C-alpha cells in the first residue's frame, strides 16, 4: 500500500521568500516520487521526479526536492518565490509493483504575496 | 496530437442522466489513466488502460462508472444515472509506459456539474 500526506492545504509566502511545500509518503517498497503543479483551469504538469538516481532532484522553474528515506519525506523547495509560482502543487508516489497508477496527495495551494 | 485532449471541457447535466467524457491521448502513448478531482480533494484514481485492456479498474467508485478504450487511442468514461456527488473535474493522462520512467501528460480535464 502507498499513500502521500501533504501538510498544509494552503501556504502563503512573500515574493522573493523561500518556498517550502511538505510531502511525506508511505510505501512498502522503495518509492518513486513526483511533484506536479496545476495552474488555474489547466491540467497537471510534471515539476520533477525521484527515481533513486540522486536524492536531490532539480526540476523546472527553479524548484527542487530532496528525498529523505529516514524521514519518509520529499519536500519541495524554491529559494525565491515568484508571482508566477502561485498554483496548486501535488505530491505523488508510485511503487510500480504492478499497479501502474500514481497515488496523489490532497494538494497544497501556494499563494505569493507582492 | 500535441497534447492530451479532453472533451467537453465543461458539462452540466441533470441528476439521473448519463454522461460520456472523452479523452484523446498523445499519439503512441500506450498507457491511459482516468482520475477524479473533487473540490478541495486530491486526485482520486479511477482506471488504468494499457492498450485497450484495463488491468486496474479498482478506483471506479460504483457500477455506474465504466470506461473503454478503442484502437489503443481514444477513451470514453461513462457515468450512468449521474448523482450530485459525481460533480468533479475528471482528468485524463497518458504515458509512453509506466509513470516511473515516463511520467504522465495530463489533459485539462472535464468539469462535470450534476444539478
Coordinates of N, CA and C in Angstrom, one line a residue:
Chain A
X1 N 0.8 -1.2 0.0 CA 0.0 0.0 0.0 C 0.9 1.2 0.0
X2 N 0.4 2.3 -0.6 CA 1.2 3.5 -0.7 C 0.2 4.7 -0.4
X3 N 0.8 5.7 0.2 CA 0.0 6.9 0.4 C 0.9 8.1 0.5
X4 N 0.3 9.3 0.4 CA 1.0 10.6 0.4 C 0.2 11.5 1.3
X5 N 1.0 12.2 2.2 CA 0.4 13.3 3.0 C 1.1 14.6 2.7
X6 N 0.3 15.6 2.4 CA 0.8 16.9 2.2 C 0.4 17.8 3.3
X7 N 1.3 18.3 4.1 CA 1.0 19.1 5.3 C 0.7 20.5 4.8
X8 N -0.5 21.0 5.1 CA -0.8 22.4 4.8 C -1.5 22.4 3.5
X9 N -2.8 22.7 3.5 CA -3.6 22.8 2.2 C -3.3 24.1 1.6
X10 N -2.9 25.1 2.4 CA -2.7 26.5 1.8 C -1.3 27.0 2.4
X11 N -0.5 27.5 1.6 CA 0.7 28.1 2.0 C 0.8 29.5 1.3
X12 N 1.2 30.5 2.1 CA 1.3 31.9 1.6 C 2.7 32.4 1.9
X13 N 3.4 32.9 0.9 CA 4.7 33.4 1.0 C 4.8 34.8 0.3
X14 N 5.8 35.6 0.7 CA 6.0 36.8 0.0 C 6.9 36.6 -1.2
X15 N 6.7 37.4 -2.2 CA 7.6 37.3 -3.4 C 9.0 37.5 -2.9
X16 N 9.9 36.6 -3.4 CA 11.3 36.6 -3.0 C 11.6 35.7 -1.8
X17 N 10.6 35.2 -1.1 CA 10.9 34.4 0.1 C 11.0 32.9 -0.3
X18 N 11.5 32.2 0.6 CA 11.7 30.7 0.4 C 10.3 30.0 0.3
X19 N 10.2 29.1 -0.6 CA 9.0 28.3 -0.7 C 9.4 26.9 -0.2
X20 N 8.6 26.4 0.7 CA 8.7 25.0 1.3 C 7.4 24.4 1.3
X21 N 7.2 23.3 0.5 CA 5.9 22.6 0.5 C 6.3 21.2 0.9
X22 N 5.5 20.7 2.0 CA 5.9 19.4 2.6 C 5.1 18.2 2.1
X23 N 5.8 17.1 1.9 CA 5.2 15.9 1.5 C 5.9 14.7 2.2
X24 N 5.1 13.9 2.8 CA 5.5 12.7 3.4 C 4.8 11.5 2.8
X25 N 5.5 10.4 2.6 CA 4.9 9.3 1.9 C 5.0 8.0 2.7
X26 N 4.2 7.1 2.3 CA 4.2 5.7 2.9 C 4.2 4.7 1.8
X27 N 5.2 3.9 1.8 CA 5.3 2.9 0.8 C 6.0 1.6 1.3
X28 N 5.5 0.5 0.9 CA 6.0 -0.8 1.4 C 7.3 -1.2 0.7
X29 N 7.5 -0.6 -0.4 CA 8.7 -0.8 -1.3 C 9.4 0.5 -1.6
X30 N 10.6 0.5 -2.1 CA 11.2 1.8 -2.4 C 10.3 2.5 -3.4
X31 N 10.1 3.8 -3.1 CA 9.1 4.5 -3.9 C 9.7 5.3 -5.0
X32 N 8.9 5.7 -5.9 CA 9.2 6.7 -6.9 C 8.3 7.9 -6.5
X33 N 8.9 9.1 -6.5 CA 8.1 10.2 -6.0 C 8.1 11.4 -7.0
X34 N 7.0 12.1 -7.0 CA 6.8 13.1 -8.1 C 6.2 14.4 -7.4
X35 N 6.5 15.5 -8.0 CA 5.8 16.7 -7.8 C 5.2 17.2 -9.1
X36 N 3.9 17.6 -9.0 CA 3.2 18.1 -10.1 C 2.6 19.5 -9.7
X37 N 2.5 20.4 -10.7 CA 1.9 21.7 -10.5 C 0.7 21.9 -11.4
X38 N -0.4 22.5 -10.8 CA -1.6 22.7 -11.6 C -1.9 24.2 -11.5
X39 N -1.8 24.9 -12.7 CA -2.2 26.3 -12.8 C -3.7 26.3 -13.0
X40 N -4.4 27.4 -12.7 CA -5.8 27.5 -12.8 C -6.4 27.1 -14.2
X41 N -7.4 26.2 -14.2 CA -8.0 25.7 -15.4 C -7.1 25.0 -16.3
X42 N -6.0 24.4 -15.8 CA -5.1 23.6 -16.6 C -5.0 22.2 -16.0
X43 N -4.4 21.3 -16.8 CA -4.0 20.0 -16.3 C -2.8 20.1 -15.4
X44 N -2.4 19.0 -14.9 CA -1.2 18.9 -14.1 C 0.0 18.8 -14.9
X45 N 1.1 19.5 -14.5 CA 2.4 19.5 -15.2 C 3.5 18.9 -14.3
X46 N 4.3 18.0 -14.8 CA 5.4 17.4 -14.0 C 6.4 18.5 -13.7
X47 N 6.7 18.7 -12.4 CA 7.8 19.5 -11.9 C 9.1 18.8 -11.9
X48 N 9.1 17.6 -11.2 CA 10.3 16.8 -11.0 C 9.9 15.5 -10.5
X49 N 10.9 14.5 -10.6 CA 10.6 13.2 -10.1 C 11.9 12.6 -9.5
X50 N 11.7 11.7 -8.5 CA 12.8 11.0 -7.9 C 12.6 9.5 -8.3
X51 N 13.7 9.0 -8.9 CA 13.6 7.6 -9.3 C 14.8 6.8 -8.8
X52 N 15.4 7.2 -7.7 CA 16.5 6.6 -7.0 C 17.9 6.9 -7.5
X53 N 18.0 7.8 -8.6 CA 19.3 8.1 -9.1 C 20.1 9.1 -8.2
X54 N 19.4 10.0 -7.6 CA 20.0 11.0 -6.8 C 19.0 11.5 -5.8
X55 N 19.4 11.8 -4.6 CA 18.4 12.2 -3.6 C 18.0 13.6 -3.7
X56 N 18.8 14.5 -4.3 CA 18.4 15.8 -4.5 C 18.0 16.0 -6.0
X57 N 16.8 16.3 -6.2 CA 16.3 16.3 -7.6 C 16.0 17.8 -8.0
X58 N 16.5 18.2 -9.1 CA 16.2 19.5 -9.6 C 15.1 19.4 -10.7
X59 N 14.2 20.4 -10.7 CA 13.1 20.4 -11.6 C 13.0 21.7 -12.4
X60 N 11.9 21.9 -13.0 CA 11.7 23.1 -13.8 C 11.4 24.3 -12.9
X61 N 11.5 25.5 -13.4 CA 11.2 26.7 -12.8 C 11.9 27.0 -11.5
X62 N 13.1 26.4 -11.3 CA 13.9 26.6 -10.1 C 13.5 25.8 -8.9
X63 N 12.6 24.9 -9.0 CA 12.2 24.0 -7.9 C 13.1 22.8 -7.7
X64 N 13.3 22.4 -6.5 CA 14.0 21.2 -6.3 C 13.4 20.5 -5.1
X65 N 13.7 19.2 -4.9 CA 13.1 18.4 -3.8 C 14.2 17.4 -3.4
X66 N 14.2 17.1 -2.1 CA 15.2 16.2 -1.6 C 14.5 15.0 -1.0
X67 N 14.9 13.8 -1.4 CA 14.4 12.5 -0.9 C 15.1 12.2 0.4
X68 N 14.4 12.0 1.5 CA 15.0 11.7 2.8 C 14.3 10.4 3.3
X69 N 15.0 9.3 3.1 CA 14.4 8.0 3.4 C 14.1 7.9 4.9
X70 N 15.0 8.4 5.7 CA 14.8 8.3 7.2 C 13.6 9.0 7.7
X71 N 13.2 10.1 7.0 CA 12.1 10.9 7.4 C 10.9 10.6 6.5
X72 N 11.0 9.7 5.6 CA 10.0 9.4 4.6 C 9.4 10.7 4.0
X73 N 10.3 11.6 3.6 CA 9.8 12.9 3.1 C 10.4 13.2 1.7
X74 N 9.7 14.1 1.1 CA 10.1 14.5 -0.3 C 9.6 16.0 -0.4
X75 N 10.1 16.9 0.4 CA 9.7 18.3 0.4 C 10.1 19.0 -0.8
X76 N 9.3 19.9 -1.3 CA 9.6 20.8 -2.4 C 10.0 22.1 -2.0
X77 N 11.1 22.6 -2.6 CA 11.6 24.0 -2.2 C 12.0 24.8 -3.4
X78 N 11.9 26.1 -3.2 CA 12.4 27.1 -4.2 C 13.0 28.2 -3.4
X79 N 14.2 28.7 -3.7 CA 14.9 29.7 -2.8 C 14.1 31.0 -2.8
X80 N 13.5 31.4 -4.0 CA 12.9 32.7 -4.1 C 11.6 32.6 -4.9
X81 N 10.5 32.9 -4.2 CA 9.2 32.8 -4.9 C 9.0 33.9 -5.8
X82 N 8.3 33.5 -6.9 CA 7.9 34.5 -7.9 C 6.4 34.5 -8.0
X83 N 5.8 35.6 -8.4 CA 4.3 35.7 -8.5 C 3.8 34.5 -9.4
X84 N 4.5 34.2 -10.4 CA 4.0 33.2 -11.3 C 4.0 31.7 -10.7
X85 N 4.6 31.6 -9.5 CA 4.6 30.3 -8.9 C 3.2 30.0 -8.2
X86 N 2.4 31.0 -8.1 CA 1.1 30.7 -7.5 C 0.3 29.7 -8.3
X87 N 0.0 28.6 -7.6 CA -0.6 27.4 -8.2 C -0.9 26.4 -7.1
X88 N -1.5 25.3 -7.6 CA -1.6 24.1 -6.6 C -0.6 23.1 -7.0
X89 N 0.0 22.5 -5.9 CA 1.1 21.6 -6.0 C 0.7 20.2 -5.4
X90 N 1.0 19.2 -6.2 CA 0.6 17.9 -5.8 C 1.8 17.0 -5.7
X91 N 2.0 16.3 -4.6 CA 3.0 15.2 -4.4 C 2.4 13.9 -4.8
X92 N 3.1 13.0 -5.4 CA 2.6 11.7 -5.8 C 3.6 10.6 -5.6
X93 N 3.2 9.4 -5.4 CA 4.1 8.3 -5.2 C 3.6 7.1 -6.0
X94 N 4.6 6.4 -6.5 CA 4.3 5.1 -7.2 C 5.3 4.1 -6.7
X95 N 4.8 2.9 -6.4 CA 5.8 1.8 -6.0 C 6.0 0.9 -7.2
X96 N 5.2 1.1 -8.3 CA 5.5 0.4 -9.5 C 5.6 -1.1 -9.3
X97 N 4.7 -1.7 -8.5 CA 4.7 -3.1 -8.2 C 3.7 -3.8 -9.0
X98 N 3.3 -3.2 -10.1 CA 2.2 -3.8 -10.9 C 1.1 -2.9 -11.1
X99 N 0.8 -2.2 -10.0 CA -0.2 -1.1 -10.1 C 0.5 0.1 -10.7
X100 N 0.1 0.4 -11.9 CA 0.9 1.4 -12.6 C 0.5 2.9 -12.3
X101 N -0.5 3.0 -11.5 CA -1.0 4.4 -11.3 C -0.3 5.1 -10.2
X102 N -0.3 6.4 -10.2 CA 0.3 7.2 -9.2 C -0.8 7.4 -8.1
X103 N -0.4 7.5 -6.9 CA -1.2 7.9 -5.8 C -0.9 9.4 -5.4
X104 N -1.8 10.3 -5.4 CA -1.6 11.7 -5.2 C -2.0 12.1 -3.8
X105 N -1.3 13.1 -3.3 CA -1.7 13.8 -2.1 C -2.9 14.8 -2.4
X106 N -3.4 15.4 -1.4 CA -4.5 16.3 -1.5 C -4.2 17.7 -2.0
X107 N -2.9 17.9 -2.2 CA -2.5 19.2 -2.8 C -2.3 20.3 -1.8
X108 N -1.4 21.3 -2.2 CA -1.1 22.5 -1.4 C -1.3 23.7 -2.4
X109 N -2.1 24.6 -2.0 CA -2.3 25.8 -2.8 C -1.3 26.8 -2.3
X110 N -0.4 27.3 -3.2 CA 0.6 28.3 -2.9 C 0.1 29.6 -3.4
X111 N 0.1 30.6 -2.4 CA -0.2 32.0 -2.7 C 1.1 32.8 -2.6
X112 N 1.4 33.7 -3.5 CA 2.6 34.5 -3.4 C 2.1 36.0 -3.3
X113 N 2.5 36.6 -2.2 CA 2.1 38.0 -2.0 C 3.1 38.9 -2.5
X114 N 2.7 40.0 -3.1 CA 3.6 41.0 -3.6 C 4.4 41.7 -2.5
Chain B
X1 N -1.8 13.8 -31.4 CA -1.8 15.2 -31.2 C -0.7 15.7 -30.3
X2 N -0.6 17.0 -30.2 CA 0.5 17.5 -29.4 C 0.3 17.3 -27.9
X3 N -0.9 17.2 -27.4 CA -1.1 17.0 -26.0 C -2.3 16.1 -25.8
X4 N -2.7 15.9 -24.6 CA -3.9 15.1 -24.2 C -5.1 16.0 -24.3
X5 N -6.1 15.6 -25.1 CA -7.3 16.4 -25.3 C -8.5 15.8 -24.7
X6 N -9.2 16.6 -23.9 CA -10.4 16.1 -23.3 C -11.6 16.9 -23.7
X7 N -12.7 16.2 -23.9 CA -14.0 16.9 -24.3 C -15.2 16.3 -23.6
X8 N -16.2 17.1 -23.3 CA -16.2 18.5 -23.3 C -15.3 19.1 -22.2
X9 N -15.0 20.4 -22.2 CA -14.3 21.0 -21.1 C -15.2 21.2 -19.9
X10 N -16.5 21.5 -20.2 CA -17.5 21.7 -19.2 C -18.7 20.9 -19.5
X11 N -19.3 20.3 -18.5 CA -20.6 19.6 -18.8 C -21.5 19.8 -17.6
X12 N -22.7 20.3 -17.8 CA -23.7 20.4 -16.8 C -24.8 19.4 -17.2
X13 N -25.2 18.6 -16.3 CA -26.2 17.6 -16.5 C -27.2 17.5 -15.4
X14 N -28.4 17.0 -15.7 CA -29.4 16.8 -14.6 C -29.1 15.5 -13.9
X15 N -29.4 15.4 -12.7 CA -29.3 14.2 -11.9 C -30.1 13.1 -12.6
X16 N -29.5 11.9 -12.7 CA -30.2 10.8 -13.3 C -29.9 10.6 -14.8
X17 N -29.3 11.6 -15.4 CA -28.9 11.4 -16.8 C -27.5 10.7 -16.9
X18 N -27.3 10.2 -18.1 CA -26.0 9.6 -18.4 C -25.1 10.6 -19.1
X19 N -23.8 10.5 -18.8 CA -22.8 11.4 -19.5 C -21.6 10.6 -20.0
X20 N -21.1 11.1 -21.1 CA -19.8 10.5 -21.6 C -18.8 11.5 -21.7
X21 N -17.6 11.2 -21.2 CA -16.4 12.1 -21.2 C -15.4 11.4 -22.1
X22 N -14.8 12.2 -22.9 CA -13.8 11.7 -23.9 C -12.4 12.1 -23.6
X23 N -11.5 11.2 -23.9 CA -10.1 11.5 -23.8 C -9.3 11.1 -25.0
X24 N -8.6 12.0 -25.6 CA -7.7 11.7 -26.8 C -6.3 11.8 -26.3
X25 N -5.6 10.7 -26.2 CA -4.2 10.8 -25.6 C -3.2 11.2 -26.7
X26 N -2.0 11.4 -26.2 CA -0.9 11.7 -27.2 C -0.7 10.4 -28.0
X27 N -0.5 10.7 -29.3 CA -0.3 9.6 -30.2 C 0.9 8.7 -29.8
X28 N 0.7 7.4 -29.8 CA 1.7 6.5 -29.4 C 1.8 6.2 -27.9
X29 N 1.1 6.9 -27.1 CA 1.1 6.6 -25.7 C 0.2 5.4 -25.4
X30 N 0.8 4.3 -24.9 CA 0.1 3.1 -24.7 C -0.7 3.1 -23.4
X31 N -0.3 3.8 -22.4 CA -0.9 3.9 -21.1 C -1.9 5.1 -21.0
X32 N -3.0 4.9 -20.4 CA -4.0 5.9 -20.3 C -4.7 5.8 -18.9
X33 N -4.8 6.9 -18.2 CA -5.3 6.9 -16.8 C -6.5 7.9 -16.7
X34 N -7.5 7.5 -15.9 CA -8.5 8.5 -15.6 C -8.4 8.7 -14.0
X35 N -8.5 10.0 -13.7 CA -8.6 10.5 -12.3 C -9.8 11.4 -12.1
X36 N -10.2 11.5 -10.9 CA -11.3 12.4 -10.5 C -10.7 13.4 -9.4
X37 N -11.0 14.7 -9.6 CA -10.5 15.7 -8.7 C -11.8 16.4 -8.2
X38 N -12.1 16.1 -6.9 CA -13.2 16.8 -6.3 C -12.7 18.1 -5.6
X39 N -13.7 19.0 -5.3 CA -13.3 20.3 -4.7 C -12.6 20.1 -3.4
X40 N -11.3 20.6 -3.3 CA -10.6 20.5 -2.1 C -9.9 19.2 -1.9
X41 N -10.1 18.3 -2.8 CA -9.5 16.9 -2.7 C -8.3 16.8 -3.6
X42 N -7.6 15.7 -3.4 CA -6.5 15.4 -4.3 C -7.1 14.6 -5.5
X43 N -6.2 14.0 -6.2 CA -6.7 13.2 -7.4 C -7.0 11.8 -7.0
X44 N -8.2 11.4 -7.3 CA -8.6 10.0 -7.0 C -8.5 9.2 -8.2
X45 N -7.7 8.1 -8.2 CA -7.5 7.2 -9.3 C -8.8 6.5 -9.6
X46 N -9.1 6.4 -10.9 CA -10.3 5.7 -11.3 C -10.0 4.4 -12.1
X47 N -9.2 4.5 -13.2 CA -9.0 3.3 -14.0 C -7.7 3.6 -14.8
X48 N -7.0 2.5 -15.2 CA -5.8 2.5 -16.0 C -6.0 1.6 -17.2
X49 N -5.6 2.0 -18.3 CA -5.6 1.2 -19.5 C -4.2 1.0 -20.0
X50 N -3.9 -0.2 -20.5 CA -2.7 -0.5 -21.2 C -3.1 -1.0 -22.5
X51 N -2.9 -0.3 -23.6 CA -3.6 -0.6 -24.8 C -5.1 -0.5 -24.7
X52 N -5.8 -1.5 -25.1 CA -7.3 -1.4 -25.0 C -7.8 -2.2 -23.7
X53 N -6.9 -2.8 -23.0 CA -7.4 -3.5 -21.8 C -7.1 -2.7 -20.5
X54 N -7.9 -3.0 -19.5 CA -7.9 -2.2 -18.3 C -7.4 -3.2 -17.1
X55 N -6.1 -3.3 -16.9 CA -5.6 -4.2 -15.9 C -6.0 -3.7 -14.5
X56 N -6.3 -2.4 -14.3 CA -6.6 -1.9 -13.0 C -7.8 -0.9 -13.1
X57 N -8.9 -1.4 -12.6 CA -10.1 -0.6 -12.6 C -10.6 -0.5 -11.2
X58 N -9.7 -0.6 -10.2 CA -10.0 -0.7 -8.8 C -10.6 0.6 -8.3
X59 N -10.4 1.7 -9.0 CA -10.8 3.0 -8.5 C -12.2 3.4 -8.9
X60 N -12.8 2.7 -9.8 CA -14.2 3.1 -10.2 C -15.1 3.0 -9.0
X61 N -15.8 4.1 -8.6 CA -16.5 4.2 -7.3 C -17.8 3.3 -7.3
X62 N -18.4 3.0 -8.4 CA -19.6 2.2 -8.4 C -19.8 1.6 -9.8
X63 N -20.8 0.8 -9.9 CA -21.0 0.1 -11.2 C -21.7 1.1 -12.2
X64 N -22.0 2.3 -11.7 CA -22.5 3.4 -12.6 C -21.4 3.9 -13.5
X65 N -20.2 3.7 -13.1 CA -19.0 4.2 -13.8 C -18.4 3.0 -14.7
X66 N -18.1 3.4 -16.0 CA -17.5 2.4 -16.8 C -16.6 3.2 -17.8
X67 N -15.6 2.5 -18.4 CA -14.7 3.2 -19.3 C -14.3 2.1 -20.4
X68 N -14.0 2.6 -21.5 CA -13.5 1.8 -22.6 C -12.4 2.6 -23.4
X69 N -11.6 1.8 -24.0 CA -10.6 2.4 -24.9 C -10.6 1.6 -26.2
X70 N -10.6 2.3 -27.3 CA -10.6 1.6 -28.6 C -9.4 2.0 -29.4
X71 N -8.9 1.0 -30.2 CA -7.8 1.3 -31.1 C -6.5 1.7 -30.4
X72 N -6.5 1.4 -29.1 CA -5.3 1.9 -28.3 C -5.2 3.4 -28.3
X73 N -6.3 4.1 -28.5 CA -6.2 5.5 -28.5 C -7.3 6.1 -27.7
X74 N -8.4 6.6 -28.3 CA -9.4 7.3 -27.6 C -10.1 6.5 -26.5
X75 N -10.3 7.2 -25.4 CA -11.0 6.5 -24.3 C -12.3 7.3 -23.9
X76 N -13.3 6.6 -23.5 CA -14.5 7.2 -23.1 C -14.9 6.8 -21.7
X77 N -15.1 7.7 -20.8 CA -15.6 7.4 -19.4 C -17.1 7.7 -19.4
X78 N -17.9 6.7 -19.0 CA -19.3 6.9 -19.0 C -19.8 6.8 -17.5
X79 N -20.6 7.8 -17.2 CA -21.3 7.7 -15.9 C -22.8 7.6 -16.1
X80 N -23.4 6.6 -15.6 CA -24.8 6.4 -15.8 C -25.5 6.9 -14.6
X81 N -26.8 7.4 -14.8 CA -27.6 7.8 -13.7 C -26.9 8.7 -12.7
X82 N -26.4 9.8 -13.3 CA -25.5 10.7 -12.5 C -26.1 11.2 -11.2
X83 N -25.3 11.3 -10.2 CA -25.7 11.8 -8.9 C -24.9 13.1 -8.6
X84 N -25.4 13.9 -7.7 CA -24.7 15.1 -7.3 C -23.3 14.9 -6.9
X85 N -23.0 13.8 -6.2 CA -21.7 13.6 -5.7 C -20.7 13.2 -6.8
X86 N -21.2 13.0 -8.0 CA -20.3 12.8 -9.2 C -19.7 14.1 -9.7
X87 N -20.2 15.2 -9.2 CA -19.7 16.5 -9.7 C -18.2 16.6 -9.3
X88 N -17.4 16.9 -10.3 CA -15.9 16.9 -10.1 C -15.3 17.3 -11.4
X89 N -14.0 17.4 -11.3 CA -13.2 17.5 -12.6 C -12.6 16.2 -12.9
X90 N -12.8 15.7 -14.1 CA -12.3 14.4 -14.5 C -11.1 14.6 -15.4
X91 N -10.0 14.1 -14.9 CA -8.7 14.3 -15.6 C -8.3 13.0 -16.3
X92 N -7.8 13.1 -17.5 CA -7.2 12.0 -18.2 C -5.7 12.3 -18.3
X93 N -4.9 11.2 -18.3 CA -3.5 11.3 -18.5 C -3.0 10.2 -19.4
X94 N -2.0 10.4 -20.1 CA -1.4 9.3 -20.9 C 0.1 9.3 -20.7
X95 N 0.7 8.1 -21.0 CA 2.1 7.9 -20.8 C 2.6 6.9 -21.8
X96 N 3.9 7.0 -22.2 CA 4.5 6.0 -23.0 C 4.5 4.6 -22.4
X97 N 4.7 4.6 -21.1 CA 4.8 3.4 -20.3 C 4.4 3.7 -18.9
X98 N 5.1 3.1 -17.9 CA 4.7 3.4 -16.6 C 5.1 4.8 -16.2
X99 N 4.5 5.3 -15.1 CA 4.8 6.7 -14.7 C 6.2 6.9 -14.2
X100 N 6.9 5.8 -13.7 CA 8.2 6.0 -13.1 C 9.2 6.4 -14.2
X101 N 9.2 5.9 -15.3 CA 10.2 6.3 -16.3 C 9.7 7.4 -17.2
X102 N 8.4 7.5 -17.5 CA 8.0 8.5 -18.4 C 7.1 9.6 -17.9
X103 N 6.6 9.4 -16.7 CA 5.7 10.4 -16.2 C 4.4 10.4 -16.9
X104 N 3.5 11.2 -16.5 CA 2.2 11.4 -17.1 C 2.2 12.7 -17.9
X105 N 1.3 12.8 -18.9 CA 0.9 14.1 -19.5 C -0.6 14.2 -19.3
X106 N -1.0 15.2 -18.6 CA -2.4 15.4 -18.3 C -3.1 16.2 -19.3
X107 N -4.4 15.9 -19.5 CA -5.3 16.9 -20.2 C -5.8 17.9 -19.2
X108 N -6.5 18.9 -19.8 CA -7.0 20.0 -19.0 C -8.3 19.6 -18.2
X109 N -8.9 18.5 -18.5 CA -10.0 18.0 -17.7 C -11.3 18.3 -18.2
X110 N -12.3 17.6 -17.7 CA -13.7 17.9 -17.9 C -14.4 18.2 -16.6
X111 N -14.9 19.4 -16.5 CA -15.6 19.8 -15.2 C -17.1 19.4 -15.4
X112 N -17.4 18.4 -14.6 CA -18.8 17.9 -14.6 C -19.6 18.5 -13.4
X113 N -20.7 19.0 -13.7 CA -21.6 19.5 -12.7 C -23.0 18.9 -12.8
X114 N -23.4 18.2 -11.8 CA -24.7 17.5 -11.8 C -25.7 18.3 -10.9
X115 N -26.8 18.7 -11.6 CA -27.7 19.6 -10.9 C -29.1 18.9 -10.6

